[in-house]
Every structure is written in C-alpha cells, then in structure tokens.
CSV table of C-alpha atoms and ligand atoms in Angstrom, one decimal:
chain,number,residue,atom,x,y,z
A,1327,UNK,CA,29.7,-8.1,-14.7
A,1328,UNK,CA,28.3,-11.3,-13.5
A,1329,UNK,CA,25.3,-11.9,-10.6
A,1330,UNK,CA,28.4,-13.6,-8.3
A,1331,UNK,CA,30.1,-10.1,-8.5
A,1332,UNK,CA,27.5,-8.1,-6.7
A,1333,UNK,CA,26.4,-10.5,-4.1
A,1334,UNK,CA,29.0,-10.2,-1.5
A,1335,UNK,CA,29.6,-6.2,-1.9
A,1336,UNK,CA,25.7,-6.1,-1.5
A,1337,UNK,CA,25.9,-8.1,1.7
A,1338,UNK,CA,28.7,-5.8,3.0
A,1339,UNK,CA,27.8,-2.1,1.9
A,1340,UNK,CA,23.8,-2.3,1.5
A,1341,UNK,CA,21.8,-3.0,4.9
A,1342,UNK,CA,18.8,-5.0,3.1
A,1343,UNK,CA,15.0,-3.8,4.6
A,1344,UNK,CA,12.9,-6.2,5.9
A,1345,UNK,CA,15.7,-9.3,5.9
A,1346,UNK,CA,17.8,-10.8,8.6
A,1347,UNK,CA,21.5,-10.3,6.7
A,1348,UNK,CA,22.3,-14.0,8.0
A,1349,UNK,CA,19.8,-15.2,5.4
A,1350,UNK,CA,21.9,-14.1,2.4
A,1351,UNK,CA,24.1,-16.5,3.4
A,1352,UNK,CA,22.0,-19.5,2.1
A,1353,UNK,CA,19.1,-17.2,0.8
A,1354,UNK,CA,21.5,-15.4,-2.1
A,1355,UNK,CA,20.1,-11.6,-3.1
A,1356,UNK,CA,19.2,-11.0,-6.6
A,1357,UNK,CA,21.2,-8.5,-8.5
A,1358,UNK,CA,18.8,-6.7,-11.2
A,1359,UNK,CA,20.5,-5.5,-14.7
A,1360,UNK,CA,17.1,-4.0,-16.2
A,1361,UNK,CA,13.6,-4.2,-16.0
A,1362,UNK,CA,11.3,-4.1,-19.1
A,1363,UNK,CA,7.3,-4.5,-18.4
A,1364,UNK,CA,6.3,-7.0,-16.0
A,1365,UNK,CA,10.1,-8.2,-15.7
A,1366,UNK,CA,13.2,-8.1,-14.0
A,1367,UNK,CA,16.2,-9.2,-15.9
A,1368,UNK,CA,19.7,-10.2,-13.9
A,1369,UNK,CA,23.3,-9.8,-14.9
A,1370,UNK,CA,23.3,-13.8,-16.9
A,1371,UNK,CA,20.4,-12.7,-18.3
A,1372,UNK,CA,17.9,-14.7,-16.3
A,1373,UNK,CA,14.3,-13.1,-16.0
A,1374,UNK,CA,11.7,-12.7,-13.1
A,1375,UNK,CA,8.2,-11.9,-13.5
A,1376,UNK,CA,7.5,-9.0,-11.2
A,1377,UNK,CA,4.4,-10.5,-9.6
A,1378,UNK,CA,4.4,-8.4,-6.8
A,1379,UNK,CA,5.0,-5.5,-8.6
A,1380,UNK,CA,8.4,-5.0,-6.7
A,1381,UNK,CA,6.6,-4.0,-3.2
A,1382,UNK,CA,3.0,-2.8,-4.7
A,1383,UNK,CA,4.7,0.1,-6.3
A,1384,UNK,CA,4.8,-0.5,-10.3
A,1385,UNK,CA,1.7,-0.3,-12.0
A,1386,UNK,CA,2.5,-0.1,-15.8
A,1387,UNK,CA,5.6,-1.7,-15.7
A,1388,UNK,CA,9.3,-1.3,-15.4
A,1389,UNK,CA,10.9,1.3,-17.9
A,1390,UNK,CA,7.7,2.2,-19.2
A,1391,UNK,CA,8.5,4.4,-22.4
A,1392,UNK,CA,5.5,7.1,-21.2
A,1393,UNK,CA,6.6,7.8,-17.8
A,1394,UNK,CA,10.2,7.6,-19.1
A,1395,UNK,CA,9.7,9.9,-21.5
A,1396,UNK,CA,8.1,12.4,-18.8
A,1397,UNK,CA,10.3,11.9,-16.5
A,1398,UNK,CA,13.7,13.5,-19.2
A,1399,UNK,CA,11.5,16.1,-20.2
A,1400,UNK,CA,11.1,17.2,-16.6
A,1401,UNK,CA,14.7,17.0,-15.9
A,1402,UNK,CA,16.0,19.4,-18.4
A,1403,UNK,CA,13.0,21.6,-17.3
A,1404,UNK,CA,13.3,21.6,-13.5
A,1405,UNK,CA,14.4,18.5,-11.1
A,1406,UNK,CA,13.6,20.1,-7.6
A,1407,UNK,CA,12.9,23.5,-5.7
A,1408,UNK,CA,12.2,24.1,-2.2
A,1409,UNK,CA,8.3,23.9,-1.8
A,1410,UNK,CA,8.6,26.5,1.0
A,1411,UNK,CA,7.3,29.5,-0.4
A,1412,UNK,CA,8.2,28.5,-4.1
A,1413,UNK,CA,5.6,26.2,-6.5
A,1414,UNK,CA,5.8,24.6,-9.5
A,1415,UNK,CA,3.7,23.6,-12.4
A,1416,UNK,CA,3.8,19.5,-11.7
A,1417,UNK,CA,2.7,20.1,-7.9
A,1418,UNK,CA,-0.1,22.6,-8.8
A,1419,UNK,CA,-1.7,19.8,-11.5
A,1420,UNK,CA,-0.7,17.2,-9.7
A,1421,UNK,CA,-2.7,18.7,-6.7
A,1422,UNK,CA,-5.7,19.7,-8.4
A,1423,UNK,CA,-6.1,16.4,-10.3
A,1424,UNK,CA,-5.5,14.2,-7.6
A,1425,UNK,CA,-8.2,16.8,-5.9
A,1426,UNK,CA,-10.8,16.3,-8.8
A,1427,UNK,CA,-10.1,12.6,-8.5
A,1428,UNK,CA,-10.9,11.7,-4.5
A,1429,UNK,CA,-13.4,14.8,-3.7
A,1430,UNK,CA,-10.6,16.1,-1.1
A,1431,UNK,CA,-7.9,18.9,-1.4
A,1432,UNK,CA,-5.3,20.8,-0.2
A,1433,UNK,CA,-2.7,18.4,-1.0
A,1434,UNK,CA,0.1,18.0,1.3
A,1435,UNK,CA,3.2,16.1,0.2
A,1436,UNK,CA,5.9,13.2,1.8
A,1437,UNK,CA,8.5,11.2,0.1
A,1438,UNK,CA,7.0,7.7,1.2
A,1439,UNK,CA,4.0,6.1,2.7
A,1440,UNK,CA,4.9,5.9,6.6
A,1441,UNK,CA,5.5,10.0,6.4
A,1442,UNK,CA,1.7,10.5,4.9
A,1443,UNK,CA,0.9,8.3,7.7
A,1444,UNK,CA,2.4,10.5,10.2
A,1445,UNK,CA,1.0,13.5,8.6
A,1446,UNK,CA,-2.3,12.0,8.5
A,1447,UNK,CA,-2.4,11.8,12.2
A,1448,UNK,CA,-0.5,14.9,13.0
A,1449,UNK,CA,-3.0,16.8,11.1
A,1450,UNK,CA,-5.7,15.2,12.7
A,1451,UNK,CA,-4.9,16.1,16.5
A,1452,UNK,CA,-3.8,19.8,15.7
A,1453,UNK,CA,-7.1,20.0,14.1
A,1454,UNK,CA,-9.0,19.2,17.3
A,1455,UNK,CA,-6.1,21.7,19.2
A,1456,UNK,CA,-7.2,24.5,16.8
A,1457,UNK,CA,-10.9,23.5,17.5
A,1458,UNK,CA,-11.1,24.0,20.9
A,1459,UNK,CA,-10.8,19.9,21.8
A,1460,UNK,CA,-7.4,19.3,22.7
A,1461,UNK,CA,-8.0,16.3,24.5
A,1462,UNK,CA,-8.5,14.2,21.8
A,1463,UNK,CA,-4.8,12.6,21.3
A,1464,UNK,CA,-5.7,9.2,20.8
A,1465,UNK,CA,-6.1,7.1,17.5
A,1466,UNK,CA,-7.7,3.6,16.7
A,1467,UNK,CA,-7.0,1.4,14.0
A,1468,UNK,CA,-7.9,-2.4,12.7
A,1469,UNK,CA,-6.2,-5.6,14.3
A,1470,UNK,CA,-3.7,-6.3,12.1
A,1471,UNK,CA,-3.5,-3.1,10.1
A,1472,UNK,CA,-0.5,-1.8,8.7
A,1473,UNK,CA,0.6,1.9,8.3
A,1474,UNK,CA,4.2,2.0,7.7
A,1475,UNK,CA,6.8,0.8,10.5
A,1476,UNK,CA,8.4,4.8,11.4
A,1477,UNK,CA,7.5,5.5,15.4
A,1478,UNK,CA,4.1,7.2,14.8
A,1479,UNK,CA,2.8,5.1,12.1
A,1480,UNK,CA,4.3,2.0,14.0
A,1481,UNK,CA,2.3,3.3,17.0
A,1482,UNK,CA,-1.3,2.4,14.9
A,1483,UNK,CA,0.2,-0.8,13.4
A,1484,UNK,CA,-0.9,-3.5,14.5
A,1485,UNK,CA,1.6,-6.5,12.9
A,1486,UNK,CA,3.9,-8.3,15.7
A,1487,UNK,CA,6.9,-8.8,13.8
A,1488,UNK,CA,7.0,-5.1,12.8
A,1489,UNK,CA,6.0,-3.8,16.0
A,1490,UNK,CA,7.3,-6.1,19.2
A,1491,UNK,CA,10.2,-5.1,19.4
A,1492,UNK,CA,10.2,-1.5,19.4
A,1493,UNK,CA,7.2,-1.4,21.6
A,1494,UNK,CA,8.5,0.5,24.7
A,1495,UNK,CA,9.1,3.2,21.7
A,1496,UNK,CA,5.7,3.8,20.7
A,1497,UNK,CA,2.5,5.4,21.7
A,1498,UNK,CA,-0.4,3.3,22.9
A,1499,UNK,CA,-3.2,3.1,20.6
A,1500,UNK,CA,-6.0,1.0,20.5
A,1501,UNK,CA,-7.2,-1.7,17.3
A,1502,UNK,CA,-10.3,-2.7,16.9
A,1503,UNK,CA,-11.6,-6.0,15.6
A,1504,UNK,CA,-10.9,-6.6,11.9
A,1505,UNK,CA,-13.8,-7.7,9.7
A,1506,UNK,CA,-11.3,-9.5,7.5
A,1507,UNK,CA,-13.4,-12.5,6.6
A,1508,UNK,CA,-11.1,-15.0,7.6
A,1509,UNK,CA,-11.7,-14.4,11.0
A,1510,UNK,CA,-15.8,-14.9,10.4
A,1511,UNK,CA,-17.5,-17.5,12.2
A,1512,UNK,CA,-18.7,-20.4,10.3
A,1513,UNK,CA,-21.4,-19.2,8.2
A,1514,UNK,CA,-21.8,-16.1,8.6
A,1515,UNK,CA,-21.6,-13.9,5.8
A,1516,UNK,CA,-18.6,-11.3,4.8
A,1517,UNK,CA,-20.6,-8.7,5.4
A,1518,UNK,CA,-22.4,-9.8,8.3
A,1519,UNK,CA,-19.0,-9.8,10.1
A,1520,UNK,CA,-18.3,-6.4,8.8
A,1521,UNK,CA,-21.7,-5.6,10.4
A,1522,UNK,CA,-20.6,-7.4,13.9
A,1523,UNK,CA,-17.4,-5.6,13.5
A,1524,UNK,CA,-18.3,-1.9,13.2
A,1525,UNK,CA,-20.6,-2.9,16.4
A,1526,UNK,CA,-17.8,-3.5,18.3
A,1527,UNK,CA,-15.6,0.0,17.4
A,1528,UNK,CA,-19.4,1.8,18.0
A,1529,UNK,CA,-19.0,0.2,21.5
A,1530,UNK,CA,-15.3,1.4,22.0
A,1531,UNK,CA,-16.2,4.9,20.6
A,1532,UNK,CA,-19.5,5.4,23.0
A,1533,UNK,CA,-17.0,4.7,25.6
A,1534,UNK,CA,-13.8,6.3,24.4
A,1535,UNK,CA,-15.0,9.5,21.9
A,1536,UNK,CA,-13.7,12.3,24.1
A,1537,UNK,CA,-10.3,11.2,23.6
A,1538,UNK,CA,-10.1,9.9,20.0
A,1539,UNK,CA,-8.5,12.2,17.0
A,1540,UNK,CA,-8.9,9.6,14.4
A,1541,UNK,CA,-9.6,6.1,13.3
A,1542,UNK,CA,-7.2,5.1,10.6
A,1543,UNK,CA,-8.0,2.3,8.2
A,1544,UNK,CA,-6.9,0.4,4.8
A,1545,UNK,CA,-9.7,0.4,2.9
A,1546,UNK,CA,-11.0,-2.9,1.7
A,1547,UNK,CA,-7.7,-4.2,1.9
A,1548,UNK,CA,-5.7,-5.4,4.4
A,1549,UNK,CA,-1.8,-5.9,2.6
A,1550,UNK,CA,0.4,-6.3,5.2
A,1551,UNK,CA,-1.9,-8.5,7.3
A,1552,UNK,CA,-1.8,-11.5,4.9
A,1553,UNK,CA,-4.4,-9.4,2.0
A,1554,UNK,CA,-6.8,-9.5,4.3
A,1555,UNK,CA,-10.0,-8.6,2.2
A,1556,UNK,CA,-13.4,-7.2,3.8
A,1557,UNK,CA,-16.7,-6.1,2.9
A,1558,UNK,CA,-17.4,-2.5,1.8
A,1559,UNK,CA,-20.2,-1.8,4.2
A,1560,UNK,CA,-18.1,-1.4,7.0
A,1561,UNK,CA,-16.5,1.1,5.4
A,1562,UNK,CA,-20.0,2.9,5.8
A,1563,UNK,CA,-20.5,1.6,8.9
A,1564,UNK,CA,-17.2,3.1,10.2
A,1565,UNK,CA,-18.3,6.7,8.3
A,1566,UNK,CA,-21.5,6.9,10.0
A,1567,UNK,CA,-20.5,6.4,13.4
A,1568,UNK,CA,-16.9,8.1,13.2
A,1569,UNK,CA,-19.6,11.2,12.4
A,1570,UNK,CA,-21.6,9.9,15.0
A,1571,UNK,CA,-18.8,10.6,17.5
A,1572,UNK,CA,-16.9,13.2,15.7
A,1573,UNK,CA,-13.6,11.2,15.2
A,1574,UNK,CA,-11.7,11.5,11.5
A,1575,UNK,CA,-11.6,8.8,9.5
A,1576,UNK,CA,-8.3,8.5,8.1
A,1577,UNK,CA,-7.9,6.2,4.8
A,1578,UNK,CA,-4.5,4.8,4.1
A,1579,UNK,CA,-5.3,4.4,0.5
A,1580,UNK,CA,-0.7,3.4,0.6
A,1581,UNK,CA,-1.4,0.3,-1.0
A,1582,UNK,CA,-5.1,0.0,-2.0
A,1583,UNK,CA,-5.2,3.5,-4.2
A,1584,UNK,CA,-4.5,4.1,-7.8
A,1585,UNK,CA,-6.7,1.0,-9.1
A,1586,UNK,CA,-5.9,-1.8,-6.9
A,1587,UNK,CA,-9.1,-2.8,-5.5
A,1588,UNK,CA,-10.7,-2.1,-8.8
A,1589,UNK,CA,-11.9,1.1,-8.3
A,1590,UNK,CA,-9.1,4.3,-8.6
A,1591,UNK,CA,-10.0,4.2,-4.6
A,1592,UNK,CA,-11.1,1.4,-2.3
A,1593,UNK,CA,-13.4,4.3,-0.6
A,1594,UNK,CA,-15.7,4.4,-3.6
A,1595,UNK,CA,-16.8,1.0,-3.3
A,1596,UNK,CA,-18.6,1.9,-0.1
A,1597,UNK,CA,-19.6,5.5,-1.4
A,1598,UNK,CA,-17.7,7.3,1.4
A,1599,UNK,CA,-15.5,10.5,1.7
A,1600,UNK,CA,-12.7,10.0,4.7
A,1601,UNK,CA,-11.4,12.7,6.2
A,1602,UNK,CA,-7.8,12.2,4.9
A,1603,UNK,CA,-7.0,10.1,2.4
A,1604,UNK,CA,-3.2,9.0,2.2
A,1605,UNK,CA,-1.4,7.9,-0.9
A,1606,UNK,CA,2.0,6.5,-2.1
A,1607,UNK,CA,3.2,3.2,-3.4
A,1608,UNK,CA,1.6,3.5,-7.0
A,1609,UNK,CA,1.2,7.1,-7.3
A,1610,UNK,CA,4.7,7.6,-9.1
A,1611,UNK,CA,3.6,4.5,-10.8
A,1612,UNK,CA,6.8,2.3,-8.9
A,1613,UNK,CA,9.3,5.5,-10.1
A,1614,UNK,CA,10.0,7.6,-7.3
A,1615,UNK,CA,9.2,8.0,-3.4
A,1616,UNK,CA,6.1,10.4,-3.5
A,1617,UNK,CA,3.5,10.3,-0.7
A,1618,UNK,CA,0.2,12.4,-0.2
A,1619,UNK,CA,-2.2,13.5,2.5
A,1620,UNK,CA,-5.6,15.3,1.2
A,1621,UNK,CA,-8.2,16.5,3.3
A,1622,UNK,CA,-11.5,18.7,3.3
A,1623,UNK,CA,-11.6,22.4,3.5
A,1624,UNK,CA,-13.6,21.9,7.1
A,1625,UNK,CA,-9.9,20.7,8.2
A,1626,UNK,CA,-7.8,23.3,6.1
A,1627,UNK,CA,-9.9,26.2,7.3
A,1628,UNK,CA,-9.2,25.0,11.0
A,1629,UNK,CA,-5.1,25.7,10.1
A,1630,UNK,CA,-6.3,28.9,8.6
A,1631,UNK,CA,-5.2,31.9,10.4
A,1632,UNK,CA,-2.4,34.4,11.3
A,1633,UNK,CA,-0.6,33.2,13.9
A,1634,UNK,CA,2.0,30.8,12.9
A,1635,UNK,CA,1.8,28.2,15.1
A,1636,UNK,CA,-1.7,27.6,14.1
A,1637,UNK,CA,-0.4,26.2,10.5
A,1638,UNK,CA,0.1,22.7,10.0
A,1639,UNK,CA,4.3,22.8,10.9
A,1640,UNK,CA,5.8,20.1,8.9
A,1641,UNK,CA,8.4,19.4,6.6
A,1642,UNK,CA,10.1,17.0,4.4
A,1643,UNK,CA,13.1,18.4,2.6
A,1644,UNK,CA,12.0,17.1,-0.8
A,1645,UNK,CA,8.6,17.7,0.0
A,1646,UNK,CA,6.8,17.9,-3.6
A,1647,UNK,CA,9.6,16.9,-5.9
A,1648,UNK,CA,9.3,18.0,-8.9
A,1649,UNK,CA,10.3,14.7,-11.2
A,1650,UNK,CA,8.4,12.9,-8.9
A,1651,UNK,CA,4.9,14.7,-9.1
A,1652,UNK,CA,5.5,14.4,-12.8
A,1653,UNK,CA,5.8,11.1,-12.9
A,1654,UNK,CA,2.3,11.1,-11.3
A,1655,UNK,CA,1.2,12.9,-14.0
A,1656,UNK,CA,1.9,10.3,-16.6
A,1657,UNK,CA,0.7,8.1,-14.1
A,1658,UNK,CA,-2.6,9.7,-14.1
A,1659,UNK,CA,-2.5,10.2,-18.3
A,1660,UNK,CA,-2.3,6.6,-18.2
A,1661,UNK,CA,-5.4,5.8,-16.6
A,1662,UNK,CA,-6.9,8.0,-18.8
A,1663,UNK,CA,-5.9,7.3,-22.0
A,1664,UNK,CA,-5.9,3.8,-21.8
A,1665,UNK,CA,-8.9,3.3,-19.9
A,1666,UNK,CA,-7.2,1.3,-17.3
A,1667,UNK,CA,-10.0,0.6,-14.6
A,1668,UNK,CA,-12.3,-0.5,-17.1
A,1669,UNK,CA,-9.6,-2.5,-18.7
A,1670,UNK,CA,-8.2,-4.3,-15.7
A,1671,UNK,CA,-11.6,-5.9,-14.9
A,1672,UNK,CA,-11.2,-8.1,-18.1
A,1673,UNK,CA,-7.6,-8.7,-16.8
A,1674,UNK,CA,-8.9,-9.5,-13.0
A,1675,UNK,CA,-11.5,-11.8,-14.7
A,1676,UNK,CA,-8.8,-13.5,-17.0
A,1677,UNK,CA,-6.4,-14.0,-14.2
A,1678,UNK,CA,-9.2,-15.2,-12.0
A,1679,UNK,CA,-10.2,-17.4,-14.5
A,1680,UNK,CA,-6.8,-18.7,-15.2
A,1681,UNK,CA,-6.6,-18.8,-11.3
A,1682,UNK,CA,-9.2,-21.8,-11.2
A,1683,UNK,CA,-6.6,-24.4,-10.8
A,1684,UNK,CA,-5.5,-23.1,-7.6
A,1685,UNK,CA,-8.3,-22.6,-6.5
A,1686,UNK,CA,-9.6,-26.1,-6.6
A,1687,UNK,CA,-5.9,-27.0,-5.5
A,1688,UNK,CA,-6.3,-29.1,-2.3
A,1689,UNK,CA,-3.9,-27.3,-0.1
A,1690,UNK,CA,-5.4,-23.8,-1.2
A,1691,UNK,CA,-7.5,-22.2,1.5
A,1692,UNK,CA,-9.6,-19.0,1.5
A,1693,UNK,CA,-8.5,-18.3,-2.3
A,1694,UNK,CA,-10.1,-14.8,-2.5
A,1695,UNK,CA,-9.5,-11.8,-4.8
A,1696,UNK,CA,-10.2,-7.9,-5.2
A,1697,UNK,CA,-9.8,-5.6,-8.0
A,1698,UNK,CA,-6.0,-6.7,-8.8
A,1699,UNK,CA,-4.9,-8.2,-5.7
A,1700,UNK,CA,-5.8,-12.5,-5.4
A,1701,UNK,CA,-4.6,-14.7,-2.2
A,1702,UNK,CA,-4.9,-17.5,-0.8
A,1703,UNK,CA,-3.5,-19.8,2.4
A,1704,UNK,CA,-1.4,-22.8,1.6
A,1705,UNK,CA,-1.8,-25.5,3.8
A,1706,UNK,CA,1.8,-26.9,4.5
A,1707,UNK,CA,4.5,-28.5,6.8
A,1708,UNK,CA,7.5,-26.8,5.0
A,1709,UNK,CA,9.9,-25.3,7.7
A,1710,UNK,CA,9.7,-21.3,7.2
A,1711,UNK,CA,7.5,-21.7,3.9
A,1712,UNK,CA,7.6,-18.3,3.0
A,1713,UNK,CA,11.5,-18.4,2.2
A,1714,UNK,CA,11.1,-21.6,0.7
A,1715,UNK,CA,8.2,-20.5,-1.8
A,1716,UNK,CA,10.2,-17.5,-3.0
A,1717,UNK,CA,13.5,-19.5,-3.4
A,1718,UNK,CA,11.7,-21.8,-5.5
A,1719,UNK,CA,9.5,-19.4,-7.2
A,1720,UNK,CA,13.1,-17.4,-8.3
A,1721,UNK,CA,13.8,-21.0,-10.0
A,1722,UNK,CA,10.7,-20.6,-12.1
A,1723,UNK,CA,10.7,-17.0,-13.4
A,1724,UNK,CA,8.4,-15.6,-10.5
A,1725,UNK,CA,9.2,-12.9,-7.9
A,1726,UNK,CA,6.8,-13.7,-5.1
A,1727,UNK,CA,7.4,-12.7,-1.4
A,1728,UNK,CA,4.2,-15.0,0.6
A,1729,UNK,CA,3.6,-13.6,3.9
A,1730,UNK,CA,4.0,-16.5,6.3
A,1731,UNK,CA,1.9,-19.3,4.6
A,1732,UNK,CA,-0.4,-16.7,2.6
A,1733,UNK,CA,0.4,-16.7,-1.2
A,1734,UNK,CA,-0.8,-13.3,-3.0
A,1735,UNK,CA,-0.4,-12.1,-6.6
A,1736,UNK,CA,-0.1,-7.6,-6.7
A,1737,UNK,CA,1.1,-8.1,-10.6
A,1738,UNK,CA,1.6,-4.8,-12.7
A,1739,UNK,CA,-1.5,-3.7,-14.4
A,1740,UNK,CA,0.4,-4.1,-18.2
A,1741,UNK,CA,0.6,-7.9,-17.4
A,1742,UNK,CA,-0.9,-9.7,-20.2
A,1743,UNK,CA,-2.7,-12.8,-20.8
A,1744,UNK,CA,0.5,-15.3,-21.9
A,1745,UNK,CA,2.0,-13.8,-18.2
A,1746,UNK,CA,-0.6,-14.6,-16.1
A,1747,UNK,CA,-0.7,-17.9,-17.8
A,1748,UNK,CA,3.1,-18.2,-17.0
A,1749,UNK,CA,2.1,-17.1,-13.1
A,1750,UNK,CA,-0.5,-19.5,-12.1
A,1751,UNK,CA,1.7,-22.5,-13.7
A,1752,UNK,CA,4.7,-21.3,-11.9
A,1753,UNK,CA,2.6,-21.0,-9.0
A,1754,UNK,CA,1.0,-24.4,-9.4
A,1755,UNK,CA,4.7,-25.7,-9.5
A,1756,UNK,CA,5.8,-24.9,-6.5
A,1757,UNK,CA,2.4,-25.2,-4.6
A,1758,UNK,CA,3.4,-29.1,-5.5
A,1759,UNK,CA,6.8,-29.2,-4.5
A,1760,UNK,CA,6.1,-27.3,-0.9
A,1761,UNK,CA,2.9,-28.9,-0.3
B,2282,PLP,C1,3.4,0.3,2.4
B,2282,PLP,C2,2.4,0.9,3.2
B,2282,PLP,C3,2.7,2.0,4.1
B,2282,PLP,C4,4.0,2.6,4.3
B,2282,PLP,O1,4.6,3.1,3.1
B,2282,PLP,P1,6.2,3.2,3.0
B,2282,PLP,O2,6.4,4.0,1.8
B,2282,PLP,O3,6.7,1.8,3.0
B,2282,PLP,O4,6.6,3.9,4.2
B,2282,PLP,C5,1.6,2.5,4.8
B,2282,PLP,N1,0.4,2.0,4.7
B,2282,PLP,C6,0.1,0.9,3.9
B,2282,PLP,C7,-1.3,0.4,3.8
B,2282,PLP,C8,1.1,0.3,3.2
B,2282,PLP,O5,0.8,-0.7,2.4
C-alpha cells in the first residue's frame, strides 16, 4: 500500500476530530504504518518524531516491548468483564496503586478524560445532595481552562473555539481569573500574580459559597490554553480557601499527571490533596482509552448507605477494562523500575539546554518550560500559522500541532539526547521559514 492509497478513503469513511474536512484538501492526512519509540513511520517509509506524544498520551513510546508484552499476556488471560458486580485482579492493583500513589481512593473508572471530568463533577454535587446542601449546583473553573469538550465538561471549559458554538447547550458556570503568567503585569512576579489571582476567586467565593459544588482546575498546567504555566502557590491558595468555604477542589490531573510537570502529580508541587483527582491521557501510557476519578473516604462515606439512590449511579459500559488497567500496570512498573521522574529531570535539563537557541531566537516570546512540557509564542505575520508550522514541521521529521501562534514540545519520556537534538533544529528550521 502506498500513503496516496489511504488519503481519499480516510477523507470519505473517517470524520477527523478537531479538523475542518475542507482542510485535507490542501492540508493532506498522514497515514501511519508503525510506530517504534518516539516515531511514527508512514506507508513510503518516511518518519515523524512524535513530539507531541500523539495528543499527550504516549509516555514511553510507541510499541514499547514492556507494555506490549503485558498487554498479550492479559489477553489470553481475560480482555473484559462487566465491572458491575464482577472484579478483576488489574482493577484491584491498579486501584490500590494508583491509591498509594495520590493519597486518595476509591477509584472510579471512564474510558477517556472528558467522562472523568463529568464524573468529577457529578460526584461532587450528589455529595453535597447526600449532605444535606443540595443547593450547591454550581462549579467554577480557570479562564481558559480545558476539561474535555462533552456537554458537562464543556460547560467548565473555558476555550472559545471549543465552546461557542454549542453554548446555548451548556450549563452556566463561572471562570475565574487565570494566574497563567503571561497575563502578569509588567513586573510582577509569577507568583505574585498567582497571589493576586486566588484573591480574586476568595472574592467570588465570599459572595458565591452557598451555591458552589466545586472548583475544578489543571494543576500547574494549563494545555489547552496555549501551556499556560503558573506558580504552585496558588494551588495552596485555592486549597486553603476552597476549605475556607467548603467547595471541592477538583484536579484535572488529564494531561498534567503521570510525570508531566516533573513530579508523578502537578498537586505535589504545592503540597496539596484535592478532593478528586482525575486521570487519563498517559495513564495507559498512549495504549488504550482509560480514565479515573479518586477521591477521599469523607466523599465515599457520604454515597455509603442502603438505599440505592444514595450510591454514586453511573456507568460506562467498559468501565474498568481489563487490558486497559493492565496496561497502567506496566505503566506504573515503568516508573519504577527505571526511575523515570528522577531521570526525566536530566532529560528536561538537556532539552532545555538544547533549547537555548530558541530561546534567544528573536521571534520567541515567553519561552517557558515545566517538568516535560516547554513553549513558547512565535511572533509572526504567517496567515493561519498554526497549519503552516505543522505542514512544514511534517517536511522535517516533526509532528507538532502549535496552538494558534504558541509552539510547545509534550515529547515521550524515552526521547533521547540525539532526538531532542533533531527537535530543536527542526524547530529552529521552520521558526526561520515562518518568521
Ligand atoms: C485532554 C484533556 C481532557 C479530556 O480528555 P479526553 O480523553 O480528550 O476526553 C480533560 N482535561 C484536560 C486537562 C485534558 O488535557
């Protein structure tokens, strides 16, 4: 088979996410063969550097040979049972390691990011019903944030081109200002802002408590908003007066979790325990859709009784699949084995190093970086840069997707030295033929 082959049938059968079809017509899709570490190989043989970690999923690579290898045992052992009444042995350790890991529990499970989401919030209000405080229905999040784009995690999304549209769908909720430091003034420091910032959701919570459920943050981390990046201590901030006003704290740990920011969670940089921590994206290690939603036992024990509808009532069909929660376990083995977090901070300091070209690059604005995520603004003129960037990025061996003019690097944590060298001079290549 050859890459022309698949294009038009891909165009015709497969409704793309995220993509306007009409831009496939100039804007060709690219047909992967195989993957094999950081890259993606086509049908002619031409490779990709995965430097986005196809979506912020992969962590160790494509076709790693550990996850592999865990992933066939599990399949001639079990592939999938109804979690309804029925457990297995992957869910149980899966559970209690991710448990051990965050200093939460009673694991409840999606197939993808936007469902934890919604079970995050769900959760949240019934908890309140059960407590006697059914009036709290309301949630908060950041300006900008970004908890997946189904109605209720739309609802507490705050990105216009997600969320314009289907806005007569969705519930109102209310952001708060980011402490992203872009958005500082001049001068002031990132945490300064972050200080100024949790001032201003204290203000909406003296006012608004009664009817809150939840505030629901990405910690540290901002993705969809451009990689927004902020200061831990309003992550302590935000604990100390959601307790204040007794309002969860929800931490969409989606994208940020599993040793992004540079810790296994963003929340341990600022010391903190939410009260719901949701996670996805890397958990499978980029293998299969997975999601979870842990909380304390104060919440659990609020569900805990005999009558029915007192219990959390949610379901996913393939809620806790079984090849998928083993493919978190070798996901978690990883870590351990190798080390990882301790290893990635020579890695982040290699490509950061690596990175100082860019840095000092004239059209390169707010180049900032966190654990394993590094982004930067280019300054340009280039009508709609972002297709441009990746077009010609495809040309030299690198999958990047910019969001509008903001340039970010999410690379697979098995990337190695000679890549990264091969990213920032790609990178630098194009930065000089857009800008
Ligand atoms: C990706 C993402 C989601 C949604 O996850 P999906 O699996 O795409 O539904 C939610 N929150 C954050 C922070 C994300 O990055």
């Amino acid at each position: 088979m050859k890459n022309q082959d698949f294009l038009q049938r891909s165009r015709d059968a497969v409704w793309h996410p995220c993509s306007q079809m009409k831009h496939f017509e100039t804007l060709p899709l690219v047909p992967i063969a195989r993957g094999k570490g950081v890259w993606l190989y086509d049908f002619e043989e031409r490779r990709y550097l995965d430097a986005i970690s196809s979506w912020w999923v992969n962590l160790f690579g494509h076709c790693n040979p550990r996850i592999n290898a865990a992933i066939k045992d599990q399949l001639d052992t079990l592939e999938h049972v109804i979690l309804a009444g029925f457990t297995h042995q992957p869910v149980i350790e899966l559970s209690e390691r991710l448990s051990r890991l965050t200093g939460l529990g009673h694991c409840f499970y999606g197939s993808d990011g936007a469902s934890a989401t919604e079970i995050a919030l769900k959760m949240s209000f019934h908890y309140w019903r059960n407590s006697g405080v059914p009036d709290k229905t309301r949630f908060i999040s950041l300006q900008n944030s970004y908890h997946g784009e189904t109605i209720g995690a739309l609802s507490v999304t705050d990105v216009a081109l997600f969320k314009d549209t289907y806005a007569p769908l969705l519930r109102q909720s209310t952001q708060v200002p980011t402490p992203d430091w872009r958005n500082a003034a001049a001068g002031e420091s990132a945490r300064d802002f972050a200080l100024r910032c949790a001032a201003a959701l204290r203000a909406h919570l003296e006012q608004h408590h009664a009817e809150t459920a939840a505030l629901i943050v990405e910690p540290l981390v901002q993705g969809a908003a451009g990689m927004g990046m902020y200061d831990a201590e309003y992550l302590r901030q935000a604990r100390a007066i959601c307790n204040e006003f007794k309002v969860h704290l929800i931490a969409d740990e989606i994208a940020v979790g599993f040793g992004r920011t540079g810790t296994m969670f963003a929340c341990e940089q600022a010391g903190i325990r939410p009260d719901f921590m949701c996670l996805s994206k890397g958990i499978s290690g980029g293998y299969l859709p997975l999601s979870a939603v842990l909380t304390t036992n104060e919440v659990f024990q609020a569900f805990y009784h005999d009558e029915t509808a007192r219990g959390f009532l949610h379901s996913h069909s393939y809620t806790g699949n079984a090849l998928a929660c083993r493919a978190a376990l070798a996901t978690l083995d990883i870590f351990e084995q190798d080390q990882v977090i301790a290893a990635n901070r020579a890695k982040a300091a290699y490509l950061t190093q690596a990175a100082q070209p860019l840095r000092d690059h004239p059209k390169v604005k707010n180049f900032r970086h966190t654990g394993m995520i590094w982004a930067f603004e280019a300054e340009n003129d280039t009508p709609h840069f972002s297709r441009a960037f990746y077009q010609l990025a495809l040309e030299n061996e690198l999958l990047l997707r910019p969001m509008g003019n903001t340039v970010y690097f999410m690379p697979p944590y098995i990337i190695s030295e000679e890549e990264i060298d091969l990213l920032i001079g790609g990178t630098l290549k194009v930065l000089e033929q857009l800008c």
